Amino acid sequence: MLNTPPVRISAIAKQEIIDTLTSNKIPEIYGLRVGIKGGGCSAQFLLGFDLPTENDQIFVIDSIKVIIDKRHLMYVIGTEVDFEETEEGAGFTVIK
Protein backbone atom coordinates (compact mmCIF):
# COMPACT_ATOMS: atom_id res chain seq x y z
CA MET A 1 0.00 0.00 0.00
CA LEU A 2 1.34 3.41 -0.94
CA ASN A 3 1.57 6.02 1.81
CA THR A 4 1.93 8.89 -0.64
CA PRO A 5 -0.34 9.34 -3.66
CA PRO A 6 1.10 7.78 -6.84
CA VAL A 7 0.29 10.91 -8.88
CA ARG A 8 0.01 14.60 -8.08
CA ILE A 9 -2.73 16.94 -9.29
CA SER A 10 -1.90 20.62 -9.67
CA ALA A 11 -4.30 23.17 -8.19
CA ILE A 12 -5.44 24.39 -11.61
CA ALA A 13 -5.96 20.80 -12.84
CA LYS A 14 -7.99 19.98 -9.71
CA GLN A 15 -10.29 22.93 -10.36
CA GLU A 16 -10.67 22.02 -14.06
CA ILE A 17 -11.47 18.39 -13.15
CA ILE A 18 -14.12 19.49 -10.64
CA ASP A 19 -15.57 21.96 -13.18
CA THR A 20 -15.69 19.26 -15.88
CA LEU A 21 -17.35 16.73 -13.58
CA THR A 22 -19.94 19.30 -12.48
CA SER A 23 -20.71 20.94 -15.82
CA ASN A 24 -21.05 17.60 -17.62
CA LYS A 25 -23.06 16.06 -14.76
CA ILE A 26 -20.70 13.06 -14.63
CA PRO A 27 -21.95 10.62 -11.94
CA GLU A 28 -19.87 10.22 -8.76
CA ILE A 29 -19.16 6.57 -9.59
CA TYR A 30 -16.78 7.79 -12.33
CA GLY A 31 -13.22 8.80 -11.61
CA LEU A 32 -10.21 10.24 -13.38
CA ARG A 33 -8.33 7.43 -15.10
CA VAL A 34 -4.57 7.89 -15.31
CA GLY A 35 -2.64 5.28 -17.25
CA ILE A 36 -0.55 4.50 -20.27
CA LYS A 37 -1.41 3.52 -23.82
CA GLY A 38 0.97 1.54 -25.97
CA GLY A 39 4.37 0.42 -24.81
CA GLY A 40 8.08 0.89 -25.12
CA CYS A 41 9.30 4.17 -26.59
CA SER A 42 5.90 4.95 -28.08
CA ALA A 43 3.94 4.77 -24.81
CA GLN A 44 1.65 7.73 -24.17
CA PHE A 45 -0.15 8.80 -21.02
CA LEU A 46 -3.88 8.22 -20.91
CA LEU A 47 -6.22 10.58 -19.09
CA GLY A 48 -10.01 10.55 -18.99
CA PHE A 49 -13.13 9.89 -16.94
CA ASP A 50 -14.01 6.23 -16.54
CA LEU A 51 -15.60 3.58 -14.36
CA PRO A 52 -13.33 1.40 -12.21
CA THR A 53 -12.93 -2.31 -12.96
CA GLU A 54 -11.57 -5.20 -10.90
CA ASN A 55 -8.11 -4.55 -12.46
CA ASP A 56 -7.96 -1.04 -11.00
CA GLN A 57 -6.72 0.54 -7.84
CA ILE A 58 -8.62 3.62 -6.63
CA PHE A 59 -7.00 6.56 -4.87
CA VAL A 60 -8.54 9.76 -3.56
CA ILE A 61 -6.06 12.54 -4.29
CA ASP A 62 -7.00 16.09 -3.26
CA SER A 63 -10.68 15.01 -3.16
CA ILE A 64 -10.46 13.62 -6.74
CA LYS A 65 -11.17 9.91 -7.30
CA VAL A 66 -8.22 8.64 -9.37
CA ILE A 67 -8.40 5.24 -11.09
CA ILE A 68 -5.19 3.48 -12.08
CA ASP A 69 -4.97 0.04 -13.68
CA LYS A 70 -2.78 -2.08 -11.40
CA ARG A 71 -0.63 -3.01 -14.44
CA HIS A 72 0.03 0.70 -15.14
CA LEU A 73 0.74 1.78 -11.56
CA MET A 74 4.53 1.43 -11.70
CA TYR A 75 4.64 3.54 -14.88
CA VAL A 76 2.58 6.46 -13.57
CA ILE A 77 4.10 6.80 -10.08
CA GLY A 78 5.57 10.26 -9.72
CA THR A 79 3.61 11.91 -12.53
CA GLU A 80 1.68 15.14 -12.22
CA VAL A 81 -1.63 15.96 -13.86
CA ASP A 82 -1.64 19.62 -14.86
CA PHE A 83 -3.74 21.96 -16.97
CA GLU A 84 -2.18 24.39 -19.42
CA GLU A 85 -3.56 27.26 -21.44
CA THR A 86 -1.49 28.24 -24.47
CA GLU A 87 -2.04 30.12 -27.70
CA GLU A 88 -2.89 26.78 -29.36
CA GLY A 89 -5.59 26.02 -26.80
CA ALA A 90 -6.11 24.60 -23.34
CA GLY A 91 -5.97 21.08 -21.99
CA PHE A 92 -4.72 18.60 -19.46
CA THR A 93 -1.12 17.44 -19.48
CA VAL A 94 0.66 14.61 -17.69
CA ILE A 95 4.23 15.36 -16.65
CA LYS A 96 6.65 12.60 -15.59
GROMACS .gro file of N, CA, C and O in nm:
model
  384
    1MET      N    1   0.084  -0.119   0.000
    1MET     CA    2   0.000   0.000   0.000
    1MET      C    3   0.088   0.124   0.000
    1MET      O    4   0.184   0.132   0.075
    2LEU      N    5   0.056   0.219  -0.085
    2LEU     CA    6   0.134   0.341  -0.094
    2LEU      C    7   0.090   0.440   0.014
    2LEU      O    8  -0.028   0.463   0.035
    3ASN      N    9   0.188   0.500   0.082
    3ASN     CA   10   0.157   0.602   0.181
    3ASN      C   11   0.136   0.737   0.116
    3ASN      O   12   0.061   0.820   0.164
    4THR      N   13   0.209   0.764   0.008
    4THR     CA   14   0.193   0.889  -0.064
    4THR      C   15   0.117   0.860  -0.193
    4THR      O   16   0.129   0.751  -0.249
    5PRO      N   17   0.041   0.956  -0.242
    5PRO     CA   18  -0.034   0.934  -0.366
    5PRO      C   19   0.061   0.904  -0.483
    5PRO      O   20   0.168   0.964  -0.491
    6PRO      N   21   0.022   0.814  -0.572
    6PRO     CA   22   0.110   0.778  -0.684
    6PRO      C   23   0.124   0.891  -0.787
    6PRO      O   24   0.225   0.899  -0.855
    7VAL      N   25   0.023   0.977  -0.797
    7VAL     CA   26   0.029   1.091  -0.888
    7VAL      C   27  -0.009   1.218  -0.812
    7VAL      O   28  -0.076   1.212  -0.709
    8ARG      N   29   0.037   1.331  -0.865
    8ARG     CA   30   0.001   1.460  -0.808
    8ARG      C   31  -0.096   1.529  -0.904
    8ARG      O   32  -0.092   1.508  -1.024
    9ILE      N   33  -0.180   1.615  -0.849
    9ILE     CA   34  -0.273   1.694  -0.929
    9ILE      C   35  -0.250   1.839  -0.894
    9ILE      O   36  -0.262   1.877  -0.777
   10SER      N   37  -0.213   1.920  -0.994
   10SER     CA   38  -0.190   2.062  -0.967
   10SER      C   39  -0.321   2.129  -0.928
   10SER      O   40  -0.430   2.078  -0.956
   11ALA      N   41  -0.311   2.245  -0.864
   11ALA     CA   42  -0.430   2.317  -0.819
   11ALA      C   43  -0.520   2.354  -0.935
   11ALA      O   44  -0.642   2.340  -0.926
   12ILE      N   45  -0.462   2.400  -1.046
   12ILE     CA   46  -0.544   2.439  -1.161
   12ILE      C   47  -0.609   2.315  -1.224
   12ILE      O   48  -0.725   2.320  -1.264
   13ALA      N   49  -0.538   2.203  -1.228
   13ALA     CA   50  -0.596   2.080  -1.284
   13ALA      C   51  -0.710   2.031  -1.194
   13ALA      O   52  -0.814   1.988  -1.245
   14LYS      N   53  -0.693   2.039  -1.064
   14LYS     CA   54  -0.799   1.998  -0.971
   14LYS      C   55  -0.926   2.077  -0.998
   14LYS      O   56  -1.035   2.020  -1.008
   15GLN      N   57  -0.912   2.209  -1.011
   15GLN     CA   58  -1.029   2.293  -1.036
   15GLN      C   59  -1.094   2.260  -1.171
   15GLN      O   60  -1.216   2.253  -1.182
   16GLU      N   61  -1.013   2.237  -1.274
   16GLU     CA   62  -1.067   2.202  -1.406
   16GLU      C   63  -1.138   2.066  -1.403
   16GLU      O   64  -1.241   2.048  -1.467
   17ILE      N   65  -1.084   1.970  -1.328
   17ILE     CA   66  -1.147   1.839  -1.315
   17ILE      C   67  -1.282   1.853  -1.246
   17ILE      O   68  -1.383   1.799  -1.293
   18ILE      N   69  -1.286   1.928  -1.136
   18ILE     CA   70  -1.412   1.949  -1.064
   18ILE      C   71  -1.514   2.020  -1.154
   18ILE      O   72  -1.630   1.981  -1.160
   19ASP      N   73  -1.468   2.123  -1.226
   19ASP     CA   74  -1.557   2.196  -1.318
   19ASP      C   75  -1.611   2.104  -1.427
   19ASP      O   76  -1.730   2.110  -1.461
   20THR      N   77  -1.526   2.018  -1.482
   20THR     CA   78  -1.569   1.926  -1.588
   20THR      C   79  -1.670   1.826  -1.535
   20THR      O   80  -1.772   1.800  -1.600
   21LEU      N   81  -1.642   1.768  -1.418
   21LEU     CA   82  -1.735   1.673  -1.358
   21LEU      C   83  -1.871   1.737  -1.333
   21LEU      O   84  -1.976   1.678  -1.361
   22THR      N   85  -1.870   1.859  -1.282
   22THR     CA   86  -1.994   1.930  -1.248
   22THR      C   87  -2.070   1.974  -1.372
   22THR      O   88  -2.190   1.947  -1.386
   23SER      N   89  -2.002   2.040  -1.465
   23SER     CA   90  -2.071   2.094  -1.582
   23SER      C   91  -2.125   1.985  -1.675
   23SER      O   92  -2.225   2.005  -1.743
   24ASN      N   93  -2.059   1.870  -1.677
   24ASN     CA   94  -2.105   1.760  -1.762
   24ASN      C   95  -2.193   1.661  -1.688
   24ASN      O   96  -2.230   1.557  -1.742
   25LYS      N   97  -2.222   1.691  -1.560
   25LYS     CA   98  -2.306   1.606  -1.476
   25LYS      C   99  -2.260   1.460  -1.476
   25LYS      O  100  -2.338   1.367  -1.490
   26ILE      N  101  -2.128   1.440  -1.465
   26ILE     CA  102  -2.070   1.306  -1.463
   26ILE      C  103  -2.099   1.245  -1.327
   26ILE      O  104  -2.067   1.306  -1.223
   27PRO      N  105  -2.159   1.125  -1.322
   27PRO     CA  106  -2.195   1.062  -1.194
   27PRO      C  107  -2.072   1.037  -1.105
   27PRO      O  108  -1.961   1.017  -1.154
   28GLU      N  109  -2.095   1.039  -0.973
   28GLU     CA  110  -1.987   1.022  -0.876
   28GLU      C  111  -1.917   0.887  -0.884
   28GLU      O  112  -1.807   0.872  -0.832
   29ILE      N  113  -1.980   0.788  -0.948
   29ILE     CA  114  -1.916   0.657  -0.959
   29ILE      C  115  -1.799   0.660  -1.057
   29ILE      O  116  -1.715   0.571  -1.056
   30TYR      N  117  -1.791   0.763  -1.141
   30TYR     CA  118  -1.678   0.779  -1.233
   30TYR      C  119  -1.561   0.841  -1.160
   30TYR      O  120  -1.576   0.908  -1.059
   31GLY      N  121  -1.442   0.819  -1.215
   31GLY     CA  122  -1.322   0.880  -1.161
   31GLY      C  123  -1.230   0.919  -1.275
   31GLY      O  124  -1.256   0.890  -1.392
   32LEU      N  125  -1.122   0.984  -1.241
   32LEU     CA  126  -1.021   1.024  -1.338
   32LEU      C  127  -0.925   0.909  -1.359
   32LEU      O  128  -0.854   0.869  -1.266
   33ARG      N  129  -0.925   0.853  -1.479
   33ARG     CA  130  -0.833   0.743  -1.510
   33ARG      C  131  -0.700   0.801  -1.557
   33ARG      O  132  -0.695   0.885  -1.645
   34VAL      N  133  -0.592   0.753  -1.491
   34VAL     CA  134  -0.457   0.789  -1.531
   34VAL      C  135  -0.387   0.658  -1.565
   34VAL      O  136  -0.386   0.564  -1.485
   35GLY      N  137  -0.331   0.651  -1.684
   35GLY     CA  138  -0.264   0.528  -1.725
   35GLY      C  139  -0.174   0.551  -1.843
   35GLY      O  140  -0.137   0.665  -1.873
   36ILE      N  141  -0.138   0.442  -1.908
   36ILE     CA  142  -0.055   0.450  -2.027
   36ILE      C  143  -0.122   0.375  -2.141
   36ILE      O  144  -0.202   0.285  -2.118
   37LYS      N  145  -0.089   0.415  -2.261
   37LYS     CA  146  -0.141   0.352  -2.382
   37LYS      C  147  -0.022   0.318  -2.468
   37LYS      O  148   0.066   0.401  -2.489
   38GLY      N  149  -0.017   0.196  -2.518
   38GLY     CA  150   0.097   0.154  -2.597
   38GLY      C  151   0.208   0.105  -2.506
   38GLY      O  152   0.188   0.081  -2.387
   39GLY      N  153   0.326   0.091  -2.561
   39GLY     CA  154   0.437   0.042  -2.481
   39GLY      C  155   0.569   0.083  -2.541
   39GLY      O  156   0.576   0.138  -2.650
   40GLY      N  157   0.674   0.056  -2.466
   40GLY     CA  158   0.808   0.089  -2.512
   40GLY      C  159   0.827   0.239  -2.530
   40GLY      O  160   0.774   0.320  -2.455
   41CYS      N  161   0.900   0.276  -2.633
   41CYS     CA  162   0.930   0.417  -2.659
   41CYS      C  163   0.808   0.495  -2.706
   41CYS      O  164   0.806   0.617  -2.699
   42SER      N  165   0.706   0.425  -2.755
   42SER     CA  166   0.590   0.495  -2.808
   42SER      C  167   0.475   0.505  -2.708
   42SER      O  168   0.365   0.545  -2.744
   43ALA      N  169   0.500   0.470  -2.582
   43ALA     CA  170   0.394   0.477  -2.481
   43ALA      C  171   0.351   0.622  -2.459
   43ALA      O  172   0.432   0.712  -2.458
   44GLN      N  173   0.220   0.640  -2.443
   44GLN     CA  174   0.165   0.773  -2.417
   44GLN      C  175   0.079   0.765  -2.292
   44GLN      O  176   0.020   0.661  -2.264
   45PHE      N  177   0.071   0.877  -2.220
   45PHE     CA  178  -0.015   0.880  -2.102
   45PHE      C  179  -0.160   0.889  -2.144
   45PHE      O  180  -0.193   0.951  -2.245
   46LEU      N  181  -0.245   0.826  -2.067
   46LEU     CA  182  -0.388   0.822  -2.091
   46LEU      C  183  -0.457   0.894  -1.976
   46LEU      O  184  -0.423   0.872  -1.860
   47LEU      N  185  -0.552   0.980  -2.009
   47LEU     CA  186  -0.622   1.058  -1.909
   47LEU      C  187  -0.766   1.073  -1.953
   47LEU      O  188  -0.794   1.109  -2.067
   48GLY      N  189  -0.860   1.040  -1.865
   48GLY     CA  190  -1.001   1.055  -1.899
   48GLY      C  191  -1.089   1.010  -1.784
   48GLY      O  192  -1.041   0.956  -1.684
   49PHE      N  193  -1.218   1.032  -1.798
   49PHE     CA  194  -1.313   0.989  -1.694
   49PHE      C  195  -1.364   0.851  -1.729
   49PHE      O  196  -1.398   0.823  -1.844
   50ASP      N  197  -1.368   0.762  -1.629
   50ASP     CA  198  -1.401   0.623  -1.654
   50ASP      C  199  -1.460   0.560  -1.528
   50ASP      O  200  -1.454   0.615  -1.420
   51LEU      N  201  -1.513   0.440  -1.547
   51LEU     CA  202  -1.560   0.358  -1.436
   51LEU      C  203  -1.451   0.262  -1.394
   51LEU      O  204  -1.381   0.206  -1.480
   52PRO      N  205  -1.434   0.236  -1.265
   52PRO     CA  206  -1.333   0.140  -1.221
   52PRO      C  207  -1.374  -0.003  -1.254
   52PRO      O  208  -1.492  -0.035  -1.264
   53THR      N  209  -1.273  -0.088  -1.274
   53THR     CA  210  -1.293  -0.231  -1.296
   53THR      C  211  -1.218  -0.308  -1.188
   53THR      O  212  -1.148  -0.248  -1.105
   54GLU      N  213  -1.227  -0.440  -1.191
   54GLU     CA  214  -1.157  -0.520  -1.090
   54GLU      C  215  -1.005  -0.515  -1.108
   54GLU      O  216  -0.931  -0.554  -1.019
   55ASN      N  217  -0.956  -0.466  -1.222
   55ASN     CA  218  -0.811  -0.455  -1.246
   55ASN      C  219  -0.753  -0.323  -1.194
   55ASN      O  220  -0.635  -0.299  -1.208
   56ASP      N  221  -0.838  -0.238  -1.139
   56ASP     CA  222  -0.796  -0.104  -1.100
   56ASP      C  223  -0.772  -0.090  -0.951
   56ASP      O  224  -0.827  -0.163  -0.870
   57GLN      N  225  -0.691   0.010  -0.921
   57GLN     CA  226  -0.672   0.054  -0.784
   57GLN      C  227  -0.726   0.197  -0.780
   57GLN      O  228  -0.704   0.275  -0.873
   58ILE      N  229  -0.799   0.231  -0.674
   58ILE     CA  230  -0.862   0.362  -0.663
   58ILE      C  231  -0.794   0.441  -0.551
   58ILE      O  232  -0.772   0.389  -0.442
   59PHE      N  233  -0.761   0.565  -0.583
   59PHE     CA  234  -0.700   0.656  -0.487
   59PHE      C  235  -0.786   0.782  -0.481
   59PHE      O  236  -0.845   0.821  -0.580
   60VAL      N  237  -0.791   0.845  -0.366
   60VAL     CA  238  -0.854   0.976  -0.356
   60VAL      C  239  -0.740   1.074  -0.332
   60VAL      O  240  -0.673   1.070  -0.229
   61ILE      N  241  -0.717   1.160  -0.432
   61ILE     CA  242  -0.606   1.254  -0.429
   61ILE      C  243  -0.665   1.395  -0.437
   61ILE      O  244  -0.729   1.430  -0.536
   62ASP      N  245  -0.644   1.473  -0.332
   62ASP     CA  246  -0.700   1.609  -0.326
   62ASP      C  247  -0.849   1.610  -0.358
   62ASP      O  248  -0.895   1.691  -0.439
   63SER      N  249  -0.922   1.517  -0.301
   63SER     CA  250  -1.068   1.501  -0.316
   63SER      C  251  -1.111   1.452  -0.455
   63SER      O  252  -1.229   1.444  -0.484
   64ILE      N  253  -1.016   1.415  -0.540
   64ILE     CA  254  -1.046   1.362  -0.674
   64ILE      C  255  -1.028   1.211  -0.672
   64ILE      O  256  -0.923   1.161  -0.629
   65LYS      N  257  -1.131   1.137  -0.719
   65LYS     CA  258  -1.117   0.991  -0.730
   65LYS      C  259  -1.030   0.961  -0.853
   65LYS      O  260  -1.065   0.998  -0.965
   66VAL      N  261  -0.917   0.897  -0.831
   66VAL     CA  262  -0.822   0.864  -0.937
   66VAL      C  263  -0.819   0.713  -0.953
   66VAL      O  264  -0.800   0.639  -0.855
   67ILE      N  265  -0.838   0.667  -1.077
   67ILE     CA  266  -0.840   0.524  -1.109
   67ILE      C  267  -0.714   0.490  -1.187
   67ILE      O  268  -0.685   0.554  -1.288
   68ILE      N  269  -0.640   0.391  -1.139
   68ILE     CA  270  -0.519   0.348  -1.208
   68ILE      C  271  -0.522   0.196  -1.221
   68ILE      O  272  -0.539   0.125  -1.122
   69ASP      N  273  -0.507   0.148  -1.344
   69ASP     CA  274  -0.497   0.004  -1.368
   69ASP      C  275  -0.374  -0.047  -1.294
   69ASP      O  276  -0.266   0.013  -1.303
   70LYS      N  277  -0.389  -0.155  -1.220
   70LYS     CA  278  -0.278  -0.208  -1.140
   70LYS      C  279  -0.155  -0.237  -1.226
   70LYS      O  280  -0.042  -0.223  -1.180
   71ARG      N  281  -0.176  -0.272  -1.354
   71ARG     CA  282  -0.063  -0.301  -1.444
   71ARG      C  283   0.009  -0.173  -1.486
   71ARG      O  284   0.123  -0.179  -1.531
   72HIS      N  285  -0.057  -0.057  -1.473
   72HIS     CA  286   0.003   0.070  -1.514
   72HIS      C  287   0.065   0.146  -1.397
   72HIS      O  288   0.137   0.243  -1.419
   73LEU      N  289   0.035   0.103  -1.276
   73LEU     CA  290   0.074   0.178  -1.156
   73LEU      C  291   0.222   0.213  -1.153
   73LEU      O  292   0.259   0.328  -1.132
   74MET      N  293   0.309   0.116  -1.179
   74MET     CA  294   0.453   0.143  -1.170
   74MET      C  295   0.500   0.245  -1.274
   74MET      O  296   0.601   0.312  -1.255
   75TYR      N  297   0.425   0.260  -1.383
   75TYR     CA  298   0.464   0.354  -1.488
   75TYR      C  299   0.417   0.496  -1.462
   75TYR      O  300   0.472   0.591  -1.518
   76VAL      N  301   0.313   0.512  -1.381
   76VAL     CA  302   0.258   0.646  -1.357
   76VAL      C  303   0.300   0.706  -1.223
   76VAL      O  304   0.275   0.824  -1.199
   77ILE      N  305   0.364   0.627  -1.138
   77ILE     CA  306   0.410   0.680  -1.008
   77ILE      C  307   0.502   0.800  -1.032
   77ILE      O  308   0.593   0.793  -1.114
   78GLY      N  309   0.474   0.907  -0.962
   78GLY     CA  310   0.557   1.026  -0.972
   78GLY      C  311   0.515   1.125  -1.079
   78GLY      O  312   0.579   1.228  -1.096
   79THR      N  313   0.406   1.097  -1.150
   79THR     CA  314   0.361   1.191  -1.253
   79THR      C  315   0.272   1.298  -1.192
   79THR      O  316   0.219   1.282  -1.081
   80GLU      N  317   0.256   1.406  -1.266
   80GLU     CA  318   0.168   1.514  -1.222
   80GLU      C  319   0.069   1.546  -1.333
   80GLU      O  320   0.106   1.561  -1.449
   81VAL      N  321  -0.058   1.553  -1.295
   81VAL     CA  322  -0.163   1.596  -1.386
   81VAL      C  323  -0.172   1.748  -1.373
   81VAL      O  324  -0.184   1.800  -1.262
   82ASP      N  325  -0.161   1.817  -1.485
   82ASP     CA  326  -0.164   1.962  -1.486
   82ASP      C  327  -0.261   2.009  -1.593
   82ASP      O  328  -0.313   1.929  -1.671
   83PHE      N  329  -0.287   2.137  -1.596
   83PHE     CA  330  -0.374   2.196  -1.697
   83PHE      C  331  -0.304   2.319  -1.749
   83PHE      O  332  -0.259   2.404  -1.671
   84GLU      N  333  -0.290   2.328  -1.882
   84GLU     CA  334  -0.218   2.439  -1.942
   84GLU      C  335  -0.306   2.513  -2.041
   84GLU      O  336  -0.384   2.451  -2.114
   85GLU      N  337  -0.290   2.643  -2.044
   85GLU     CA  338  -0.356   2.726  -2.144
   85GLU      C  339  -0.248   2.793  -2.226
   85GLU      O  340  -0.164   2.864  -2.172
   86THR      N  341  -0.247   2.765  -2.358
   86THR     CA  342  -0.149   2.824  -2.447
   86THR      C  343  -0.221   2.892  -2.563
   86THR      O  344  -0.344   2.886  -2.572
   87GLU      N  345  -0.144   2.949  -2.652
   87GLU     CA  346  -0.204   3.012  -2.770
   87GLU      C  347  -0.275   2.910  -2.858
   87GLU      O  348  -0.371   2.942  -2.928
   88GLU      N  349  -0.229   2.785  -2.855
   88GLU     CA  350  -0.289   2.678  -2.936
   88GLU      C  351  -0.418   2.625  -2.874
   88GLU      O  352  -0.495   2.556  -2.941
   89GLY      N  353  -0.439   2.652  -2.747
   89GLY     CA  354  -0.559   2.602  -2.680
   89GLY      C  355  -0.529   2.564  -2.536
   89GLY      O  356  -0.422   2.593  -2.484
   90ALA      N  357  -0.625   2.498  -2.474
   90ALA     CA  358  -0.611   2.460  -2.334
   90ALA      C  359  -0.638   2.311  -2.320
   90ALA      O  360  -0.715   2.253  -2.397
   91GLY      N  361  -0.573   2.249  -2.223
   91GLY     CA  362  -0.597   2.108  -2.199
   91GLY      C  363  -0.512   2.051  -2.086
   91GLY      O  364  -0.422   2.118  -2.036
   92PHE      N  365  -0.544   1.930  -2.052
   92PHE     CA  366  -0.472   1.860  -1.946
   92PHE      C  367  -0.340   1.806  -2.001
   92PHE      O  368  -0.331   1.767  -2.116
   93THR      N  369  -0.241   1.803  -1.913
   93THR     CA  370  -0.112   1.744  -1.948
   93THR      C  371  -0.073   1.648  -1.835
   93THR      O  372  -0.117   1.664  -1.722
   94VAL      N  373   0.010   1.552  -1.869
   94VAL     CA  374   0.066   1.461  -1.769
   94VAL      C  375   0.218   1.475  -1.779
   94VAL      O  376   0.276   1.456  -1.886
   95ILE      N  377   0.280   1.511  -1.668
   95ILE     CA  378   0.423   1.536  -1.665
   95ILE      C  379   0.491   1.430  -1.579
   95ILE      O  380   0.449   1.405  -1.466
   96LYS      N  381   0.591   1.364  -1.633
   96LYS     CA  382   0.665   1.260  -1.559
   96LYS      C  383   0.786   1.321  -1.496
   96LYS      O  384   0.854   1.403  -1.546
   0.00000   0.00000   0.00000
